[in-house]
């Protein structure tokens, strides 16, 4: 890669914004016309270029985000892996969900069936709002960008203010790789500033939006997307407490192990993970509670930026000042920069009396331990939850938690058994989404190969001769796709 020297980017001007919007709009049809295997080559080229640029990207990321080198190297690997994984998805072709129903004069509904052929097609330009806590994996070249490009859509990336120089450098690498691989001009661009992000989202040339961040910010953008003269889909990942339920048997069997693992999970990355377990339900008076109260918490670690630090302190003060919450264990200076971790304590009875106040997300190294007096309280506690990204049960095979599992499956996108939610594998069966306020679109995922479906829409063709159909639906199947034909795979 040619060395790139960049100054701190300024906000995108109206003239610049019009140029990138026009280019994205012009690129939409040519990009969609490439075969899936050709777009796969674009993604592989992007992954190779980002891997090659790691020696330049990592130091900038460390300076802007205060995240350690090892974490950032691992995150960059995740980022390039998901680009490569989507390239494999394109080459397989099953993501198109191609379906062919041949004409049938004897179709048993009482009338003949016409020739119908259905396939998923790109939406058009997509605006992606980058996240602060994952400067690679949920940012410029992150999962939303990868899945939108894989689907065949140009991407306009609204850079996060927490790492603007890294955003500019990553964008230069990504744009150069796409151009060199033959992608149309306008396939990818980055914009800066709140006003530019709002203007892109409301521009009629943009056909979908995605976001990872706070409930307030995501909801404001969701409302903008919905209030357009032509409303567009908006896939926002907002907030989640990721509750963990520990049965009496599990607490008795492995209380020390659970205490240690929970502390590691809620303080990992200084508690700045969307899947951080923020609430732990435990039996009152158990050894697990004693282990937690006596635990040595990890040392203070810096938060990503002053805005996150201020928001964390505000919520921690609100929670610790609640009359039904007490401090279980706390580091030397929980409100400092960097803050030391904190564990708070309340009861199931008090949470059921005021769930909204006691279930507020605290984005940082704080979690709330909730003591229950009887396992009969677990289902009502689960029912009191808002939508979550994850929900976890730690139990034994003999524990009767069937009803609890059923409730949590309604409340969360991913339900875990004897594991911790902070690892989100990029794979085929992953679900990273959930009912509001975890996301604005509970039927979608932002991690895993199913994420591509957010940026596609179905089109059915009726009665067309084969040569006028998209290749995915033509009789001779030139793309060699897996297809459903007359109801059979």
Coordinates of C-alpha atoms in Angstrom, one line a residue:
X1 CA 0.0 0.0 0.0
X2 CA 1.2 3.5 -0.8
X3 CA 1.7 5.5 2.4
X4 CA -1.2 7.9 3.0
X5 CA -0.8 11.0 5.1
X6 CA -4.0 12.5 6.3
X7 CA -4.9 15.5 8.5
X8 CA -7.9 15.5 10.8
X9 CA -11.0 15.6 8.5
X10 CA -13.3 18.5 8.5
X11 CA -17.1 18.2 8.2
X12 CA -18.3 17.3 4.7
X13 CA -19.5 20.4 2.8
X14 CA -22.8 20.6 0.9
X15 CA -20.9 20.6 -2.4
X16 CA -18.8 17.5 -1.4
X17 CA -22.0 15.8 -0.1
X18 CA -23.8 16.3 -3.4
X19 CA -20.8 14.9 -5.3
X20 CA -20.7 11.7 -3.3
X21 CA -24.5 11.2 -3.4
X22 CA -24.5 11.7 -7.1
X23 CA -21.6 9.2 -7.5
X24 CA -23.3 6.7 -5.3
X25 CA -26.6 7.0 -7.2
X26 CA -24.8 6.6 -10.5
X27 CA -22.9 3.6 -9.3
X28 CA -26.0 1.7 -8.0
X29 CA -27.0 0.1 -11.3
X30 CA -23.5 -0.8 -12.6
X31 CA -22.6 -2.3 -9.2
X32 CA -25.8 -4.4 -9.0
X33 CA -25.1 -5.7 -12.6
X34 CA -21.9 -7.4 -11.6
X35 CA -22.2 -11.1 -11.0
X36 CA -22.0 -12.2 -7.4
X37 CA -18.6 -13.8 -8.0
X38 CA -17.3 -10.5 -9.4
X39 CA -18.4 -8.6 -6.3
X40 CA -16.8 -11.3 -4.2
X41 CA -13.5 -10.3 -5.8
X42 CA -14.1 -6.7 -4.6
X43 CA -14.5 -7.9 -1.0
X44 CA -11.4 -10.1 -1.1
X45 CA -9.4 -7.2 -2.5
X46 CA -10.6 -5.0 0.3
X47 CA -9.7 -7.5 2.9
X48 CA -6.2 -8.0 1.5
X49 CA -5.6 -4.2 1.3
X50 CA -6.7 -3.7 5.0
X51 CA -4.5 -6.6 6.1
X52 CA -1.6 -5.1 4.3
X53 CA -2.3 -1.6 5.8
X54 CA -2.4 -2.9 9.4
X55 CA 1.0 -1.4 10.4
X56 CA -0.4 2.1 9.5
X57 CA -3.9 1.6 10.8
X58 CA -3.2 0.1 14.2
X59 CA -1.1 3.0 15.6
X60 CA -3.7 5.6 14.5
X61 CA -6.5 3.5 16.1
X62 CA -4.5 3.2 19.4
X63 CA -4.0 7.0 19.5
X64 CA -7.6 7.9 18.8
X65 CA -9.5 5.2 20.7
X66 CA -7.2 4.4 23.7
X67 CA -7.8 0.7 23.0
X68 CA -4.8 -1.6 23.4
X69 CA -2.8 -2.9 20.4
X70 CA -3.8 -6.6 20.9
X71 CA -7.5 -5.8 21.0
X72 CA -7.2 -3.7 17.8
X73 CA -5.2 -6.3 15.9
X74 CA -7.9 -8.9 16.8
X75 CA -10.6 -6.6 15.7
X76 CA -8.9 -5.8 12.4
X77 CA -8.6 -9.6 11.8
X78 CA -12.3 -9.9 12.5
X79 CA -13.1 -7.1 10.0
X80 CA -11.2 -8.6 7.2
X81 CA -12.5 -12.1 8.0
X82 CA -16.1 -10.9 7.6
X83 CA -15.3 -9.3 4.2
X84 CA -13.9 -12.7 3.1
X85 CA -16.8 -14.6 4.6
X86 CA -19.3 -12.4 2.6
X87 CA -17.2 -13.1 -0.5
X88 CA -17.8 -16.8 0.1
X89 CA -21.6 -16.2 0.5
X90 CA -21.6 -14.4 -2.8
X91 CA -19.9 -17.3 -4.6
X92 CA -22.3 -19.8 -3.1
X93 CA -25.3 -17.7 -4.3
X94 CA -28.0 -19.2 -2.0
X95 CA -28.4 -15.7 -0.4
X96 CA -30.4 -14.7 -3.5
X97 CA -33.1 -17.2 -2.5
X98 CA -33.9 -17.8 -6.1
X99 CA -37.3 -19.5 -6.6
X100 CA -38.9 -20.7 -9.8
X101 CA -42.5 -21.8 -10.2
X102 CA -43.2 -23.0 -13.7
X103 CA -46.7 -22.4 -15.2
X104 CA -49.1 -25.1 -14.1
X105 CA -52.6 -25.4 -15.7
X106 CA -53.7 -27.8 -13.0
X107 CA -52.5 -25.8 -10.0
X108 CA -55.0 -27.0 -7.2
X109 CA -56.0 -23.6 -6.0
X110 CA -58.7 -23.6 -8.6
X111 CA -57.0 -21.4 -11.3
X112 CA -53.9 -22.0 -13.4
X113 CA -50.6 -20.9 -12.0
X114 CA -48.6 -18.5 -14.2
X115 CA -44.8 -18.8 -14.6
X116 CA -43.4 -16.9 -11.5
X117 CA -39.8 -16.4 -10.6
X118 CA -38.5 -14.6 -7.5
X119 CA -35.1 -13.3 -6.5
X120 CA -33.5 -10.8 -4.1
X121 CA -32.1 -7.7 -5.6
X122 CA -30.1 -4.7 -4.2
X123 CA -31.9 -1.8 -2.6
X124 CA -29.6 1.0 -3.8
X125 CA -27.3 3.4 -2.0
X126 CA -27.0 2.7 1.8
X127 CA -25.9 5.0 4.5
X128 CA -23.9 3.3 7.4
X129 CA -23.4 5.2 10.7
X130 CA -20.2 3.9 12.2
X131 CA -19.8 2.9 15.9
X132 CA -17.4 4.3 18.4
X133 CA -16.6 1.1 20.4
X134 CA -15.5 -1.0 17.4
X135 CA -13.3 1.3 15.2
X136 CA -12.7 -1.5 12.7
X137 CA -15.5 -4.1 13.0
X138 CA -18.4 -1.7 13.2
X139 CA -16.9 1.2 11.4
X140 CA -15.7 2.2 8.0
X141 CA -15.1 -1.3 6.6
X142 CA -17.2 -3.1 9.2
X143 CA -20.0 -5.6 9.1
X144 CA -22.7 -3.2 7.8
X145 CA -20.4 -1.9 5.0
X146 CA -19.4 -5.5 4.1
X147 CA -22.9 -6.8 4.0
X148 CA -24.3 -3.8 2.1
X149 CA -21.5 -4.0 -0.5
X150 CA -21.9 -7.8 -0.8
X151 CA -25.6 -7.2 -1.5
X152 CA -24.6 -5.0 -4.4
X153 CA -25.3 -1.5 -2.9
X154 CA -23.1 1.5 -2.9
X155 CA -22.2 2.6 0.7
X156 CA -22.0 6.1 2.1
X157 CA -20.2 5.8 5.5
X158 CA -20.9 8.4 8.1
X159 CA -17.7 8.4 10.1
X160 CA -17.8 8.4 13.9
X161 CA -16.4 11.6 15.6
X162 CA -14.4 9.4 18.0
X163 CA -11.9 8.2 15.4
X164 CA -11.9 10.6 12.4
X165 CA -8.3 10.1 11.3
X166 CA -8.6 6.4 11.4
X167 CA -11.8 6.6 9.4
X168 CA -10.1 8.7 6.8
X169 CA -7.2 6.3 6.5
X170 CA -9.4 3.2 6.4
X171 CA -11.6 4.8 3.8
X172 CA -8.6 5.6 1.7
X173 CA -7.4 2.0 1.8
X174 CA -10.9 0.6 1.1
X175 CA -11.7 3.0 -1.7
X176 CA -8.3 2.3 -3.4
X177 CA -8.8 -1.4 -3.1
X178 CA -12.3 -1.3 -4.6
X179 CA -11.2 1.0 -7.5
X180 CA -8.2 -1.2 -8.3
X181 CA -10.4 -4.3 -8.3
X182 CA -12.8 -2.7 -10.9
X183 CA -15.7 -1.5 -8.7
X184 CA -17.6 1.5 -10.2
X185 CA -16.7 5.0 -9.1
X186 CA -19.0 5.9 -6.2
X187 CA -19.2 2.4 -4.8
X188 CA -17.9 3.7 -1.4
X189 CA -17.4 7.1 0.2
X190 CA -17.1 8.5 3.7
X191 CA -18.7 11.7 5.0
X192 CA -18.1 13.6 8.2
X193 CA -20.3 15.6 10.6
X194 CA -23.7 15.3 12.2
X195 CA -25.3 17.5 9.6
X196 CA -23.9 15.5 6.7
X197 CA -25.2 12.2 8.3
X198 CA -28.6 13.6 8.7
X199 CA -28.7 15.0 5.1
X200 CA -27.5 11.7 3.6
X201 CA -30.2 9.8 5.5
X202 CA -33.0 12.0 4.3
X203 CA -31.7 12.2 0.7
X204 CA -34.1 10.4 -1.7
X205 CA -31.3 8.7 -3.5
X206 CA -30.5 6.7 -0.3
X207 CA -32.6 3.6 0.1
X208 CA -31.6 2.2 3.5
X209 CA -29.7 3.1 6.7
X210 CA -27.9 1.3 9.5
X211 CA -26.5 2.4 12.8
X212 CA -24.7 1.1 15.9
X213 CA -24.8 3.3 19.0
X214 CA -27.0 4.8 21.7
X215 CA -30.8 4.5 22.1
X216 CA -31.3 8.3 21.8
X217 CA -29.1 8.7 18.7
X218 CA -30.5 5.6 17.0
X219 CA -34.1 6.5 17.7
X220 CA -33.6 10.0 16.3
X221 CA -32.2 8.6 13.1
X222 CA -34.9 5.9 12.9
X223 CA -37.5 8.6 13.2
X224 CA -35.9 10.6 10.4
X225 CA -35.8 7.6 8.1
X226 CA -39.5 6.8 8.9
X227 CA -40.6 10.4 8.4
X228 CA -39.2 10.9 4.9
X229 CA -41.7 11.4 2.1
X230 CA -40.5 7.9 1.0
X231 CA -39.7 6.0 4.3
X232 CA -36.8 3.7 4.1
X233 CA -35.7 0.7 6.2
X234 CA -33.4 1.6 9.1
X235 CA -31.5 -1.0 10.9
X236 CA -30.3 0.4 14.2
X237 CA -28.5 -1.5 17.0
X238 CA -29.2 0.6 20.1
X239 CA -29.0 -0.6 23.7
X240 CA -29.0 -3.8 25.7
X241 CA -28.5 -5.0 29.3
X242 CA -27.9 -8.6 28.3
X243 CA -29.2 -10.2 31.5
X244 CA -27.7 -13.3 33.0
X245 CA -29.8 -15.7 35.2
X246 CA -28.0 -18.1 37.5
X247 CA -30.0 -20.9 39.0
X248 CA -29.7 -22.1 42.6
X249 CA -28.0 -25.3 41.5
X250 CA -25.5 -23.6 39.3
X251 CA -24.6 -21.1 42.0
X252 CA -24.0 -23.9 44.5
X253 CA -22.1 -26.1 42.1
X254 CA -19.7 -23.5 40.6
X255 CA -20.2 -20.1 42.3
X256 CA -16.5 -19.2 42.3
X257 CA -16.1 -20.0 38.7
X258 CA -19.2 -18.0 37.7
X259 CA -18.1 -15.0 39.8
X260 CA -14.7 -14.9 38.1
X261 CA -16.1 -15.3 34.6
X262 CA -18.8 -12.7 35.2
X263 CA -16.3 -10.1 36.3
X264 CA -14.1 -10.8 33.3
X265 CA -17.1 -10.5 31.0
X266 CA -18.6 -7.2 32.3
X267 CA -15.2 -5.5 32.6
X268 CA -13.8 -6.7 29.2
X269 CA -12.9 -3.7 27.0
X270 CA -13.8 -1.5 30.0
X271 CA -17.4 -2.6 29.7
X272 CA -17.7 -0.9 26.3
X273 CA -19.3 -3.8 24.5
X274 CA -22.9 -3.9 23.3
X275 CA -23.2 -7.5 24.7
X276 CA -21.7 -6.7 28.1
X277 CA -23.7 -8.6 30.8
X278 CA -25.1 -5.6 32.7
X279 CA -27.5 -7.5 35.1
X280 CA -26.8 -10.7 37.0
X281 CA -29.7 -12.5 38.7
X282 CA -28.4 -14.7 41.6
X283 CA -29.9 -16.6 44.6
X284 CA -29.9 -14.5 47.8
X285 CA -27.3 -15.5 50.3
X286 CA -25.5 -17.8 47.9
X287 CA -21.7 -18.4 47.8
X288 CA -21.8 -16.6 44.4
X289 CA -22.9 -13.3 46.1
X290 CA -20.1 -13.7 48.7
X291 CA -17.5 -14.4 46.0
X292 CA -18.6 -11.2 44.2
X293 CA -18.6 -9.0 47.3
X294 CA -15.0 -10.2 48.1
X295 CA -13.7 -10.0 44.5
X296 CA -10.7 -8.0 43.5
X297 CA -12.0 -6.0 40.5
X298 CA -9.6 -5.3 37.5
X299 CA -7.7 -2.0 37.5
X300 CA -9.2 1.1 35.9
X301 CA -9.1 1.3 32.1
X302 CA -9.8 4.3 29.9
X303 CA -13.0 4.7 28.1
X304 CA -13.0 5.5 24.4
X305 CA -13.6 9.3 24.5
X306 CA -14.8 12.1 26.8
X307 CA -18.4 11.8 25.6
X308 CA -18.6 8.2 26.6
X309 CA -16.8 8.9 29.9
X310 CA -19.4 11.7 30.7
X311 CA -22.3 9.5 29.8
X312 CA -21.0 6.6 31.9
X313 CA -20.5 8.8 35.0
X314 CA -24.0 10.3 34.6
X315 CA -25.7 6.9 34.5
X316 CA -23.5 5.4 37.3
X317 CA -24.4 8.3 39.6
X318 CA -28.1 7.9 38.8
X319 CA -28.0 4.1 39.5
X320 CA -25.8 4.3 42.7
X321 CA -28.1 7.1 44.0
X322 CA -31.2 5.0 43.6
X323 CA -32.7 4.3 47.1
X324 CA -33.0 0.6 46.4
X325 CA -29.4 0.1 45.1
X326 CA -26.3 -0.3 47.2
X327 CA -22.6 -0.7 46.4
X328 CA -21.6 -4.3 46.4
X329 CA -17.9 -3.8 45.5
X330 CA -16.1 -0.8 43.9
X331 CA -12.7 0.2 42.8
X332 CA -10.8 3.2 44.3
X333 CA -12.2 5.9 42.1
X334 CA -15.3 4.9 40.0
X335 CA -16.0 8.3 38.7
X336 CA -12.4 9.2 37.6
X337 CA -11.0 9.1 34.1
X338 CA -10.2 6.2 33.7
X339 CA -13.0 4.8 36.0
X340 CA -12.4 1.8 38.2
X341 CA -15.1 -1.0 37.9
X342 CA -18.2 -1.1 40.1
X343 CA -20.7 -3.8 41.1
X344 CA -24.1 -2.7 42.4
X345 CA -26.6 -4.7 44.3
X346 CA -30.4 -4.8 44.6
X347 CA -33.2 -7.3 45.1
X348 CA -35.6 -9.0 42.7
X349 CA -38.6 -7.5 44.6
X350 CA -37.2 -4.0 44.1
X351 CA -36.4 -4.5 40.5
X352 CA -39.9 -5.8 39.8
X353 CA -41.3 -2.6 41.5
X354 CA -39.2 -0.3 39.3
X355 CA -37.8 -2.2 36.3
X356 CA -37.3 0.8 34.0
X357 CA -35.0 2.6 36.5
X358 CA -33.1 -0.4 37.6
X359 CA -32.6 -1.9 34.1
X360 CA -31.0 1.2 32.5
X361 CA -27.9 0.4 30.4
X362 CA -24.7 1.6 31.9
X363 CA -22.1 1.6 29.1
X364 CA -18.9 1.1 30.9
X365 CA -17.4 -1.1 33.7
X366 CA -20.5 -1.3 35.9
X367 CA -23.0 -4.1 36.4
X368 CA -26.0 -4.7 38.7
X369 CA -26.3 -7.9 40.8
X370 CA -30.0 -8.8 41.6
X371 CA -30.7 -11.2 44.5
X372 CA -33.8 -13.3 44.1
X373 CA -35.4 -15.1 47.1
X374 CA -37.0 -17.9 45.0
X375 CA -36.6 -19.3 41.5
X376 CA -40.3 -18.5 41.0
X377 CA -39.3 -14.9 40.6
X378 CA -37.1 -15.6 37.5
X379 CA -39.9 -15.7 35.0
X380 CA -41.5 -12.5 36.2
X381 CA -38.1 -10.9 36.1
X382 CA -37.6 -12.0 32.6
X383 CA -41.1 -10.7 31.6
X384 CA -40.1 -7.3 33.0
X385 CA -37.2 -6.9 30.5
X386 CA -37.3 -4.8 27.4
X387 CA -35.9 -6.1 24.2
X388 CA -32.3 -7.4 24.5
X389 CA -29.5 -8.5 22.2
X390 CA -28.7 -11.4 24.4
X391 CA -30.0 -13.3 27.5
X392 CA -28.1 -16.0 29.3
X393 CA -28.9 -18.8 31.7
X394 CA -26.4 -20.6 33.9
X395 CA -27.8 -23.8 35.1
X396 CA -27.5 -27.6 35.4
X397 CA -29.1 -30.1 33.1
X398 CA -31.6 -31.0 35.8
X399 CA -32.8 -27.4 36.3
X400 CA -36.4 -26.8 35.2
X401 CA -36.0 -23.6 33.2
X402 CA -38.2 -24.4 30.2
X403 CA -40.6 -21.5 30.8
X404 CA -37.7 -19.1 31.5
X405 CA -36.1 -20.1 28.2
X406 CA -39.3 -19.5 26.3
X407 CA -39.7 -16.0 27.8
X408 CA -36.1 -15.1 27.1
X409 CA -36.5 -16.2 23.5
X410 CA -39.2 -13.6 23.1
X411 CA -37.1 -10.9 24.7
X412 CA -33.7 -11.5 23.1
X413 CA -32.1 -12.3 19.7
X414 CA -29.6 -14.7 21.2
X415 CA -30.2 -16.9 24.2
X416 CA -27.1 -18.6 25.8
X417 CA -26.7 -21.6 28.1
X418 CA -23.7 -21.8 30.4
X419 CA -21.7 -19.2 28.4
X420 CA -21.1 -15.5 28.3
X421 CA -22.5 -13.1 25.7
X422 CA -19.4 -10.9 25.0
X423 CA -18.1 -13.2 22.3
X424 CA -20.1 -12.6 19.1
X425 CA -18.8 -15.0 16.4
X426 CA -19.0 -14.0 12.8
X427 CA -20.7 -17.1 11.3
X428 CA -23.7 -18.4 9.4
X429 CA -26.1 -19.0 12.3
X430 CA -25.3 -15.8 14.3
X431 CA -28.1 -13.5 15.4
X432 CA -27.1 -10.1 16.6
X433 CA -30.3 -8.2 17.0
X434 CA -33.4 -8.3 19.1
X435 CA -36.7 -6.5 19.9
X436 CA -36.7 -2.8 20.5
X437 CA -34.8 -1.1 22.1
X438 CA -32.0 -3.6 21.4
X439 CA -32.6 -2.8 17.7
X440 CA -35.1 -1.0 15.5
X441 CA -35.6 -4.1 13.4
X442 CA -35.9 -7.2 15.5
X443 CA -36.2 -9.5 12.5
X444 CA -32.7 -8.7 11.3
X445 CA -29.1 -9.3 12.4
X446 CA -26.0 -7.0 12.0
X447 CA -23.5 -9.9 12.5
X448 CA -23.2 -13.1 10.5
X449 CA -24.0 -13.9 6.9
X450 CA -27.7 -13.3 7.3
X451 CA -26.9 -9.6 7.7
X452 CA -26.9 -9.4 3.9
X453 CA -30.6 -9.8 3.7
X454 CA -31.2 -6.3 5.3
X455 CA -30.0 -4.7 2.0
X456 CA -31.9 -6.8 -0.5
X457 CA -35.6 -6.8 -1.5
X458 CA -37.6 -9.5 -3.4
X459 CA -38.7 -9.0 -7.0
X460 CA -41.0 -11.5 -8.7
X461 CA -41.0 -11.8 -12.5
X462 CA -44.2 -13.2 -14.1
X463 CA -44.4 -14.7 -17.6
X464 CA -41.1 -13.5 -19.0
X465 CA -39.0 -15.3 -21.6
X466 CA -35.8 -16.7 -20.1
X467 CA -33.4 -14.3 -21.9
X468 CA -35.1 -11.3 -20.3
X469 CA -34.8 -12.6 -16.8
X470 CA -32.0 -11.9 -14.4
X471 CA -29.3 -14.6 -14.7
X472 CA -30.3 -16.1 -11.3
X473 CA -33.7 -17.0 -12.7
X474 CA -32.9 -18.1 -16.3
X475 CA -33.7 -21.6 -17.3
X476 CA -30.1 -22.8 -17.9
X477 CA -29.0 -21.4 -14.5
X478 CA -25.8 -19.7 -15.8
X479 CA -24.6 -18.9 -12.3
X480 CA -25.1 -22.5 -11.1
X481 CA -27.1 -21.3 -8.1
X482 CA -28.9 -23.4 -5.6
X483 CA -32.6 -22.7 -6.4
X484 CA -36.1 -23.7 -5.4
X485 CA -37.9 -25.1 -8.4
X486 CA -41.6 -25.9 -8.2
X487 CA -41.3 -26.1 -4.4
X488 CA -38.3 -28.4 -4.3
X489 CA -34.7 -27.5 -3.5

